[in-house]
């Protein structure tokens, strides 16, 4: 047979197999089927459809069209619809012939728009997964069609406009990786919204606006957000008290913006905040007492911000007592502080004074030359200390003695030539990173012996176990 004939045969064979259309029952309990290479829902005719609850369509090459005006579709019970098709064309009626639709997955189906007419009146939709499409707007009218929506996933589209109506069930809204330049949430509109992802957009501000008319009941005026992701946007300025109504927020992501200055008024009202991420904001200026409102704070990431100096009064919690007097107190829950990748040349010995629970302190990739006496004395719970890639020429015996509970000590890539006598120090050490220093032969031999005797493991600079 000639090459041409073989090719034709191959072509016929593969196109036929790949395009083979069939449906199979995947669950007979909640009656569900999976179909392959369907071009319309009307094509399901080898199984009964009147009581069908779940439908998954997997097309590798066939375009699926849904919503013809003359459709004879009979899927009154369909609740779960999962479409994995290269292209979904929504005609005027869209999903409106599916009165029971509750879970809809159209991720990665090349959808350009969702219209009000695409959904049934009294739409029951509780979950919509519509990421990786080409959506450009979500209008208030459209979203008003989804009063029962609990999860809305719209990440990685081209959304430039999203307007939220009152959505009394909404719990998670993901609008990350879009083109939003503004986004407002009206106080009281989403009383049960817990997680809001707005990262990787073009936002210059995040605004909580007040309702035009005071219709919502007072119980619904609490904004119960727990997670707010605003990372990788273009926010250059925070407003004083802008997060004031977010008393239940636990996790705030502001990394990858261009915030220039931070002071305590920016965090006013964040009484439940435990995780605050501020890395990679260009050149950040931190006012004294910047974090004094954040009593519950556990993790603070200030890495890669060009910080040159830290005020000795940066970390601490300000409490007002019954007489109205201020007291600058230790932050009781702060466990992890990331200061990697800044330009710190020196630290005041009081810097960590009010962080008694600190467990992990990351100071890698700075320009530290000396560590002041007493620096680590207030942080006796410290277990991980990363000082890789600095300019340290010496670590004193007193400093080493204050690292009583440190398990992981990383001093790779400094200018160290020796370490003082290690006897009586570092009693809990398990791992150490020492490469990349100009060690003197004799000194190195001595502390190497100590490390071997104590069975301390070496960590390389690029070790996966490193706490980065
Ligand atoms: C619906 O109308 C289109 C043309 O507008 C036609 O091709 C199709 O066969 C019709 N379908 C049914 C089920 O009548
Ligand atoms: C939705 O579909 C996408 C792409 O086909 C898939 O990766 C994802 O797991 C689905 N999500 C759910 C919740 O079914
Ligand atoms: C975004 O979606 C496109 C398809 O629309 C996909 O190719 C791409 O990998 C997605 N990007 C991310 C970051 O998920
Ligand atoms: C958000 O509010 C600002 C000012 O209040 C307004 O200019 C902007 O258009 C609003 N954006 C949206 C998406 O509603
Ligand atoms: C933000 O952007 C940086 C750099 O492009 C990337 O490494 C990081 O994963 C992004 N963060 C999120 C939450 O997408
Ligand atoms: C440290 O202790 C070991 C054994 O306990 C001893 O051999 C060594 O000489 C001591 N080093 C110094 C500098 O005292």
Coordinates of C-alpha atoms and ligand atoms in Angstrom, one line a residue:
X1 CA 0.0 0.0 0.0
X2 CA 1.3 3.4 -0.8
X3 CA 2.2 6.0 1.8
X4 CA -0.9 8.1 0.8
X5 CA -3.2 5.2 1.3
X6 CA -1.8 4.4 4.8
X7 CA -2.2 8.1 5.7
X8 CA -5.8 8.1 4.6
X9 CA -6.5 4.9 6.5
X10 CA -4.8 6.4 9.6
X11 CA -6.8 9.5 9.3
X12 CA -10.1 7.7 8.9
X13 CA -9.3 5.4 11.7
X14 CA -8.2 8.0 14.2
X15 CA -10.9 10.6 13.4
X16 CA -13.5 7.8 13.7
X17 CA -12.1 6.6 17.1
X18 CA -11.5 10.0 18.5
X19 CA -14.9 11.2 17.5
X20 CA -16.8 8.2 18.6
X21 CA -19.9 9.4 20.4
X22 CA -21.2 7.3 23.3
X23 CA -22.6 7.6 26.8
X24 CA -22.0 5.4 29.8
X25 CA -23.7 5.2 33.2
X26 CA -21.2 6.1 35.9
X27 CA -23.5 6.1 39.0
X28 CA -26.9 4.5 39.2
X29 CA -27.5 5.7 42.7
X30 CA -27.8 9.3 41.9
X31 CA -28.3 8.6 38.3
X32 CA -25.3 10.0 36.4
X33 CA -23.8 9.4 33.0
X34 CA -20.7 10.4 31.2
X35 CA -20.8 11.1 27.5
X36 CA -18.1 11.5 24.9
X37 CA -18.0 13.7 21.8
X38 CA -21.5 15.1 22.0
X39 CA -22.3 18.1 19.9
X40 CA -25.6 18.8 21.7
X41 CA -27.5 17.6 24.7
X42 CA -30.3 16.5 22.4
X43 CA -28.0 13.7 21.1
X44 CA -28.4 11.7 24.3
X45 CA -30.9 9.1 23.2
X46 CA -29.4 5.8 24.3
X47 CA -30.3 6.3 27.9
X48 CA -33.5 7.7 29.6
X49 CA -33.1 11.3 30.5
X50 CA -36.2 12.3 32.5
X51 CA -34.7 11.3 35.9
X52 CA -31.0 12.0 35.0
X53 CA -29.2 13.9 37.9
X54 CA -25.6 14.1 36.7
X55 CA -24.1 14.6 33.3
X56 CA -20.4 14.8 32.4
X57 CA -19.4 15.5 28.9
X58 CA -15.9 14.9 27.7
X59 CA -15.1 16.0 24.2
X60 CA -11.6 16.1 22.9
X61 CA -12.4 17.7 19.6
X62 CA -16.2 18.2 19.3
X63 CA -17.7 21.6 19.9
X64 CA -20.7 21.5 22.2
X65 CA -23.8 23.7 21.5
X66 CA -26.3 24.2 24.2
X67 CA -29.5 26.3 24.3
X68 CA -31.2 26.2 20.9
X69 CA -34.5 28.0 20.9
X70 CA -36.3 25.0 19.3
X71 CA -34.8 22.5 21.7
X72 CA -36.8 19.5 22.7
X73 CA -34.5 19.0 25.7
X74 CA -36.0 16.9 28.5
X75 CA -33.7 16.9 31.5
X76 CA -36.0 18.2 34.3
X77 CA -33.9 16.6 37.2
X78 CA -30.4 17.4 36.0
X79 CA -28.5 19.0 38.9
X80 CA -24.8 18.3 38.1
X81 CA -23.4 19.4 34.7
X82 CA -19.7 19.0 34.1
X83 CA -18.5 20.1 30.7
X84 CA -14.9 19.3 29.5
X85 CA -15.1 20.5 25.9
X86 CA -12.7 22.5 23.8
X87 CA -15.4 24.9 22.9
X88 CA -18.9 25.5 24.3
X89 CA -21.3 27.6 22.2
X90 CA -24.2 29.0 24.3
X91 CA -27.2 29.8 22.1
X92 CA -29.9 32.2 23.4
X93 CA -31.5 29.8 25.8
X94 CA -28.2 28.5 27.3
X95 CA -28.9 26.4 30.4
X96 CA -32.4 27.8 30.9
X97 CA -34.0 24.5 30.0
X98 CA -32.4 22.9 33.0
X99 CA -34.6 24.0 35.9
X100 CA -32.8 21.9 38.6
X101 CA -29.2 22.9 37.7
X102 CA -27.2 23.2 40.9
X103 CA -23.6 22.5 40.0
X104 CA -22.2 23.8 36.7
X105 CA -18.6 23.3 35.6
X106 CA -17.7 25.1 32.3
X107 CA -14.0 25.7 33.1
X108 CA -11.8 25.9 30.1
X109 CA -14.6 25.8 27.6
X110 CA -13.8 29.0 25.7
X111 CA -16.9 30.7 26.8
X112 CA -17.0 34.5 26.0
X113 CA -20.2 35.6 27.7
X114 CA -22.8 34.5 30.2
X115 CA -26.2 36.2 29.7
X116 CA -29.2 36.5 31.9
X117 CA -31.2 34.6 29.3
X118 CA -28.8 31.6 29.7
X119 CA -30.3 30.7 33.0
X120 CA -33.7 29.6 34.2
X121 CA -36.0 31.8 36.2
X122 CA -35.7 30.8 39.9
X123 CA -32.3 29.4 39.2
X124 CA -31.1 27.0 41.9
X125 CA -27.4 27.2 40.9
X126 CA -25.3 26.8 44.0
X127 CA -21.8 26.2 42.4
X128 CA -20.4 27.6 39.3
X129 CA -16.9 26.8 38.1
X130 CA -16.1 29.0 35.1
X131 CA -12.4 29.5 35.3
X132 CA -10.1 29.6 32.2
X133 CA -12.6 31.1 29.9
X134 CA -12.8 34.4 28.0
X135 CA -15.5 36.1 30.1
X136 CA -15.1 39.9 30.2
X137 CA -18.0 41.0 32.4
X138 CA -20.2 39.7 35.2
X139 CA -23.1 42.2 35.4
X140 CA -25.2 42.8 38.4
X141 CA -28.3 41.5 36.4
X142 CA -26.5 38.3 35.7
X143 CA -25.4 37.7 39.2
X144 CA -28.8 38.6 40.5
X145 CA -30.0 35.5 38.7
X146 CA -28.0 33.4 41.2
X147 CA -29.5 34.1 44.7
X148 CA -28.5 30.6 45.8
X149 CA -24.9 30.7 44.7
X150 CA -22.4 29.5 47.3
X151 CA -19.2 29.0 45.3
X152 CA -18.3 31.2 42.3
X153 CA -15.0 30.4 40.5
X154 CA -14.2 32.8 37.7
X155 CA -10.4 32.9 37.8
X156 CA -8.3 33.3 34.7
X157 CA -10.8 35.0 32.5
X158 CA -10.6 38.5 31.0
X159 CA -13.0 40.1 33.5
X160 CA -12.7 43.9 33.5
X161 CA -16.1 44.6 35.2
X162 CA -17.8 42.7 38.0
X163 CA -20.7 44.2 39.9
X164 CA -22.0 42.3 42.9
X165 CA -25.7 42.5 43.8
X166 CA -27.1 41.2 47.1
X167 CA -25.9 37.6 47.2
X168 CA -27.2 36.1 50.4
X169 CA -25.6 32.6 50.1
X170 CA -22.2 33.5 48.6
X171 CA -19.3 31.9 50.5
X172 CA -16.4 31.8 48.1
X173 CA -15.8 34.2 45.2
X174 CA -12.6 33.7 43.1
X175 CA -11.9 36.5 40.6
X176 CA -8.2 36.1 40.5
X177 CA -6.1 36.4 37.3
X178 CA -8.4 38.8 35.5
X179 CA -8.2 42.4 34.3
X180 CA -10.1 44.1 37.0
X181 CA -9.0 47.7 37.7
X182 CA -11.8 48.4 40.2
X183 CA -13.9 46.2 42.4
X184 CA -16.3 47.4 45.1
X185 CA -18.1 45.4 47.7
X186 CA -21.1 47.0 49.3
X187 CA -21.4 46.6 52.9
X188 CA -24.2 44.1 53.7
X189 CA -24.4 42.7 50.2
X190 CA -22.6 39.5 50.8
X191 CA -23.2 38.6 54.4
X192 CA -21.8 35.1 54.2
X193 CA -18.8 35.7 52.0
X194 CA -15.8 34.1 53.7
X195 CA -13.2 34.0 50.9
X196 CA -12.5 36.6 48.3
X197 CA -9.7 36.1 45.8
X198 CA -8.8 39.2 43.8
X199 CA -5.1 38.5 43.2
X200 CA -3.4 39.0 39.9
X201 CA -5.7 41.8 38.6
X202 CA -4.9 45.4 38.0
X203 CA -6.6 46.8 41.1
X204 CA -5.3 50.1 42.4
X205 CA -7.7 50.0 45.4
X206 CA -10.1 47.7 47.3
X207 CA -13.2 49.4 48.4
X208 CA -15.9 48.6 50.8
X209 CA -18.7 51.0 50.0
X210 CA -21.8 51.8 52.0
X211 CA -25.2 50.9 50.6
X212 CA -27.1 53.6 48.8
X213 CA -30.3 52.9 50.8
X214 CA -30.2 51.3 54.2
X215 CA -32.3 48.3 53.4
X216 CA -30.2 45.4 54.7
X217 CA -31.0 44.4 58.3
X218 CA -28.4 45.3 60.8
X219 CA -27.5 41.6 61.4
X220 CA -26.3 41.4 57.8
X221 CA -24.1 44.4 58.1
X222 CA -21.1 42.4 59.3
X223 CA -18.7 41.6 56.6
X224 CA -17.6 38.2 57.7
X225 CA -14.7 37.8 55.3
X226 CA -12.0 35.5 56.6
X227 CA -9.6 35.4 53.6
X228 CA -8.9 38.3 51.3
X229 CA -6.3 38.0 48.6
X230 CA -5.2 41.2 46.9
X231 CA -1.7 40.1 45.9
X232 CA -0.2 40.9 42.6
X233 CA -2.2 44.0 41.9
X234 CA -1.3 47.7 41.5
X235 CA -2.2 49.0 44.9
X236 CA 0.2 51.8 45.8
X237 CA -1.6 53.2 48.8
X238 CA -3.8 51.9 51.6
X239 CA -6.4 54.1 53.1
X240 CA -6.6 54.6 56.8
X241 CA -9.3 52.3 58.3
X242 CA -10.0 50.7 55.0
X243 CA -10.2 47.3 56.5
X244 CA -12.1 48.5 59.6
X245 CA -15.2 46.4 59.0
X246 CA -13.2 43.2 58.5
X247 CA -13.1 42.1 62.2
X248 CA -13.3 38.4 61.2
X249 CA -10.5 38.5 58.6
X250 CA -7.8 35.9 59.4
X251 CA -5.6 36.0 56.3
X252 CA -4.7 39.1 54.3
X253 CA -2.6 38.9 51.2
X254 CA -1.1 42.2 50.0
X255 CA 2.1 41.0 48.4
X256 CA 3.2 41.9 44.9
X257 CA 1.7 45.4 45.0
X258 CA 3.4 48.8 45.1
X259 CA 2.5 49.9 48.6
X260 CA 4.8 52.7 49.7
X261 CA 4.0 53.3 53.3
X262 CA 2.4 51.3 56.0
X263 CA 1.2 52.6 59.4
X264 CA -1.0 51.2 62.1
X265 CA -4.1 53.1 60.9
X266 CA -4.1 50.9 57.8
X267 CA -4.7 47.8 59.8
X268 CA -7.2 49.3 62.3
X269 CA -10.0 46.9 63.1
X270 CA -8.3 43.7 62.0
X271 CA -8.7 42.1 65.4
X272 CA -8.7 38.5 64.2
X273 CA -5.9 38.8 61.6
X274 CA -3.4 36.0 61.9
X275 CA -1.6 35.9 58.6
X276 CA -0.3 39.1 56.9
X277 CA 1.7 38.9 53.7
X278 CA 3.4 42.0 52.4
X279 CA 6.3 40.7 50.4
X280 CA 7.6 42.2 47.2
X281 CA 6.1 45.7 47.5
X282 CA 9.0 47.4 45.9
X283 CA 10.3 49.9 48.4
X284 CA 8.2 49.8 51.5
X285 CA 8.4 52.3 54.4
X286 CA 7.2 51.1 57.7
X287 CA 6.2 53.5 60.4
X288 CA 6.9 52.8 64.1
X289 CA 4.2 50.7 65.7
X290 CA 2.9 49.7 62.2
X291 CA 1.5 46.4 63.5
X292 CA 0.3 47.5 66.9
X293 CA -3.4 46.8 66.1
X294 CA -2.7 43.2 65.3
X295 CA -2.9 41.3 68.6
X296 CA -3.7 37.9 67.0
X297 CA -0.9 38.1 64.3
X298 CA 1.0 34.8 63.9
X299 CA 2.8 35.2 60.6
X300 CA 4.2 38.3 59.1
X301 CA 6.0 38.3 55.7
X302 CA 7.9 41.5 55.0
X303 CA 10.4 39.9 52.6
X304 CA 11.7 41.6 49.4
X305 CA 10.7 45.2 50.3
X306 CA 14.0 47.0 50.2
X307 CA 13.9 47.6 54.0
X308 CA 17.1 49.2 55.2
X309 CA 16.3 49.7 58.8
X310 CA 13.8 48.5 61.3
X311 CA 12.6 50.7 64.1
X312 CA 13.2 49.1 67.5
X313 CA 9.5 49.9 68.1
X314 CA 8.2 48.2 64.9
X315 CA 6.9 44.9 66.4
X316 CA 4.6 45.1 69.4
X317 CA 0.9 45.3 70.3
X318 CA -0.7 48.4 71.7
X319 CA -3.4 47.9 74.3
X320 CA -5.6 50.6 75.8
X321 CA -6.5 49.8 79.4
X322 CA -9.6 50.7 81.2
X323 CA -8.2 54.1 82.2
X324 CA -7.5 54.8 78.5
X325 CA -3.8 54.4 78.9
X326 CA -1.7 52.9 76.2
X327 CA 0.6 50.0 76.9
X328 CA 3.0 48.7 74.2
X329 CA 2.9 44.9 74.9
X330 CA 4.4 41.8 73.4
X331 CA 2.6 40.3 70.4
X332 CA 1.6 37.0 72.1
X333 CA 1.1 34.8 69.0
X334 CA 3.7 35.9 66.5
X335 CA 5.4 32.7 65.4
X336 CA 7.0 33.5 62.1
X337 CA 8.7 36.6 60.8
X338 CA 10.1 36.7 57.3
X339 CA 12.5 39.5 56.6
X340 CA 14.4 37.8 53.8
X341 CA 15.6 39.8 50.8
X342 CA 15.8 43.2 52.3
X343 CA 18.8 45.6 52.7
X344 CA 19.2 45.4 56.4
X345 CA 22.8 46.2 57.5
X346 CA 22.2 46.2 61.2
X347 CA 19.5 45.5 63.8
X348 CA 18.8 47.3 67.0
X349 CA 19.1 44.9 69.9
X350 CA 15.5 45.7 70.9
X351 CA 14.0 44.7 67.4
X352 CA 12.5 41.4 68.5
X353 CA 12.0 42.4 72.1
X354 CA 8.2 42.1 71.9
X355 CA 8.0 38.8 70.0
X356 CA 8.4 36.2 72.8
X357 CA 6.7 33.4 70.8
X358 CA 8.7 33.7 67.7
X359 CA 9.6 30.3 66.3
X360 CA 10.9 31.1 62.9
X361 CA 13.0 34.1 62.0
X362 CA 14.1 34.5 58.4
X363 CA 16.9 37.1 57.8
X364 CA 18.5 35.6 54.6
X365 CA 19.7 37.8 51.7
X366 CA 20.3 41.0 53.7
X367 CA 23.5 42.9 54.4
X368 CA 24.0 42.2 58.0
X369 CA 27.6 42.5 59.3
X370 CA 27.3 42.1 63.0
X371 CA 24.6 40.9 65.4
X372 CA 24.2 43.1 68.4
X373 CA 24.6 41.5 71.8
X374 CA 21.2 40.5 73.3
X375 CA 19.4 40.4 70.0
X376 CA 18.0 36.9 70.4
X377 CA 17.7 36.9 74.2
X378 CA 13.9 37.9 74.2
X379 CA 13.1 35.2 71.7
X380 CA 13.8 32.0 73.6
X381 CA 11.3 29.9 71.6
X382 CA 13.2 30.4 68.4
X383 CA 13.7 27.2 66.5
X384 CA 14.6 28.2 63.0
X385 CA 17.1 31.0 62.3
X386 CA 18.0 31.7 58.7
X387 CA 20.8 34.1 58.1
X388 CA 22.1 32.8 54.8
X389 CA 23.7 35.3 52.3
X390 CA 24.6 38.1 54.6
X391 CA 28.0 39.7 55.4
X392 CA 28.5 38.3 58.9
X393 CA 32.2 38.2 59.9
X394 CA 31.7 37.0 63.4
X395 CA 29.1 35.4 65.6
X396 CA 29.9 36.0 69.3
X397 CA 29.8 33.4 72.0
X398 CA 27.0 35.3 73.8
X399 CA 24.8 35.2 70.6
X400 CA 25.3 31.5 70.3
X401 CA 24.5 31.0 73.9
X402 CA 21.2 32.8 73.5
X403 CA 20.1 30.4 70.8
X404 CA 19.1 27.7 73.3
X405 CA 16.2 26.2 71.5
X406 CA 17.3 26.6 67.9
X407 CA 17.0 23.4 65.9
X408 CA 17.9 24.8 62.4
X409 CA 20.7 27.3 62.1
X410 CA 21.6 28.5 58.7
X411 CA 24.7 30.7 58.2
X412 CA 25.7 29.7 54.7
X413 CA 27.3 32.3 52.5
X414 CA 28.6 34.8 55.0
X415 CA 32.1 36.0 55.7
X416 CA 32.7 33.8 58.7
X417 CA 36.2 32.5 59.3
X418 CA 35.7 31.0 62.7
X419 CA 33.1 30.2 65.4
X420 CA 33.8 30.5 69.1
X421 CA 33.8 27.5 71.4
X422 CA 30.5 25.8 70.9
X423 CA 30.6 23.8 74.2
X424 CA 27.6 24.8 76.3
X425 CA 25.8 26.4 73.3
X426 CA 23.1 25.3 70.8
X427 CA 21.9 22.4 73.0
X428 CA 18.9 21.7 70.7
X429 CA 20.7 22.0 67.3
X430 CA 19.7 19.4 64.7
X431 CA 20.6 21.0 61.4
X432 CA 23.2 23.5 60.4
X433 CA 24.2 25.2 57.1
X434 CA 27.7 26.4 57.0
X435 CA 29.0 26.2 53.4
X436 CA 30.0 29.3 51.5
X437 CA 32.1 30.8 54.3
X438 CA 35.9 31.4 54.2
X439 CA 36.5 29.2 57.3
X440 CA 40.0 29.0 58.7
X441 CA 41.2 25.4 58.6
X442 CA 41.9 25.0 62.4
X443 CA 38.7 26.6 63.5
X444 CA 36.7 24.6 61.0
X445 CA 38.3 21.3 62.2
X446 CA 37.3 22.1 65.8
X447 CA 33.7 22.9 65.3
X448 CA 33.4 20.1 62.7
X449 CA 34.4 17.7 65.5
X450 CA 31.7 19.2 67.7
X451 CA 29.1 18.8 65.0
X452 CA 30.1 15.2 64.3
X453 CA 30.0 14.3 68.0
X454 CA 26.5 15.8 68.3
X455 CA 25.3 14.1 65.1
X456 CA 24.2 17.5 63.6
X457 CA 23.1 17.2 60.0
X458 CA 24.4 19.6 57.4
X459 CA 22.0 21.6 55.2
X460 CA 23.2 22.8 51.8
X461 CA 22.2 26.2 50.6
X462 CA 19.8 24.7 48.1
X463 CA 18.4 22.0 50.3
X464 CA 14.7 21.4 49.9
X465 CA 14.2 21.2 53.6
X466 CA 15.2 24.8 54.0
X467 CA 12.4 27.0 55.4
X468 CA 11.8 29.4 52.5
Ligands
LIG1 C1 -33.6 23.6 15.4 O1 -33.4 24.6 14.4 C2 -32.3 24.4 13.6 C3 -32.2 25.5 12.6 O2 -32.6 26.7 13.1 C4 -32.3 23.1 12.9 O3 -31.1 22.9 12.2 C5 -32.5 22.0 13.9 O4 -32.7 20.7 13.3 C6 -33.7 22.2 14.8 N1 -33.7 21.3 15.9 C7 -34.9 20.7 16.3 C8 -34.7 19.7 17.4 O5 -35.9 21.0 15.8
LIG2 C1 -14.1 21.7 36.5 O1 -13.5 21.4 35.3 C2 -12.1 21.6 35.3 C3 -11.5 21.5 33.9 O2 -12.1 20.5 33.1 C4 -11.4 20.6 36.2 O3 -10.0 20.8 36.2 C5 -12.0 20.9 37.6 O4 -11.5 19.9 38.5 C6 -13.5 20.8 37.6 N1 -13.9 21.3 38.9 C7 -14.9 20.7 39.7 C8 -15.2 21.3 41.0 O5 -15.5 19.8 39.2
LIG3 C1 -5.6 30.5 31.8 O1 -6.6 29.9 30.9 C2 -6.0 29.5 29.6 C3 -7.1 29.0 28.8 O2 -8.1 30.0 28.7 C4 -4.9 28.5 29.9 O3 -4.3 28.1 28.7 C5 -3.9 29.0 30.9 O4 -3.0 28.0 31.2 C6 -4.6 29.5 32.1 N1 -3.6 30.2 33.0 C7 -3.5 30.0 34.3 C8 -2.5 30.8 35.0 O5 -4.2 29.2 34.9
LIG4 C1 -16.4 51.4 42.5 O1 -16.6 52.6 43.2 C2 -15.9 53.7 42.6 C3 -16.1 54.9 43.4 O2 -17.0 54.7 44.4 C4 -16.5 53.9 41.2 O3 -15.8 54.9 40.5 C5 -16.3 52.6 40.4 O4 -16.9 52.7 39.1 C6 -16.9 51.4 41.1 N1 -16.6 50.2 40.4 C7 -17.4 49.2 40.2 C8 -16.9 48.0 39.5 O5 -18.6 49.3 40.6
LIG5 C1 2.4 36.9 42.1 O1 3.4 37.1 41.0 C2 4.6 36.5 41.3 C3 5.6 36.9 40.2 O2 5.0 37.0 39.0 C4 4.4 35.0 41.3 O3 5.6 34.3 41.6 C5 3.4 34.7 42.4 O4 3.1 33.3 42.5 C6 2.1 35.4 42.2 N1 1.2 35.2 43.3 C7 0.0 34.7 43.2 C8 -0.8 34.6 44.4 O5 -0.4 34.4 42.1
LIG6 C1 34.5 20.9 74.3 O1 34.2 19.7 74.9 C2 34.9 18.5 74.4 C3 34.4 17.3 75.0 O2 33.4 17.5 75.9 C4 36.4 18.7 74.7 O3 37.1 17.6 74.1 C5 36.9 20.0 74.1 O4 38.2 20.3 74.4 C6 36.0 21.2 74.5 N1 36.4 22.4 73.8 C7 36.8 23.5 74.3 C8 37.3 24.5 73.4 O5 36.9 23.6 75.5

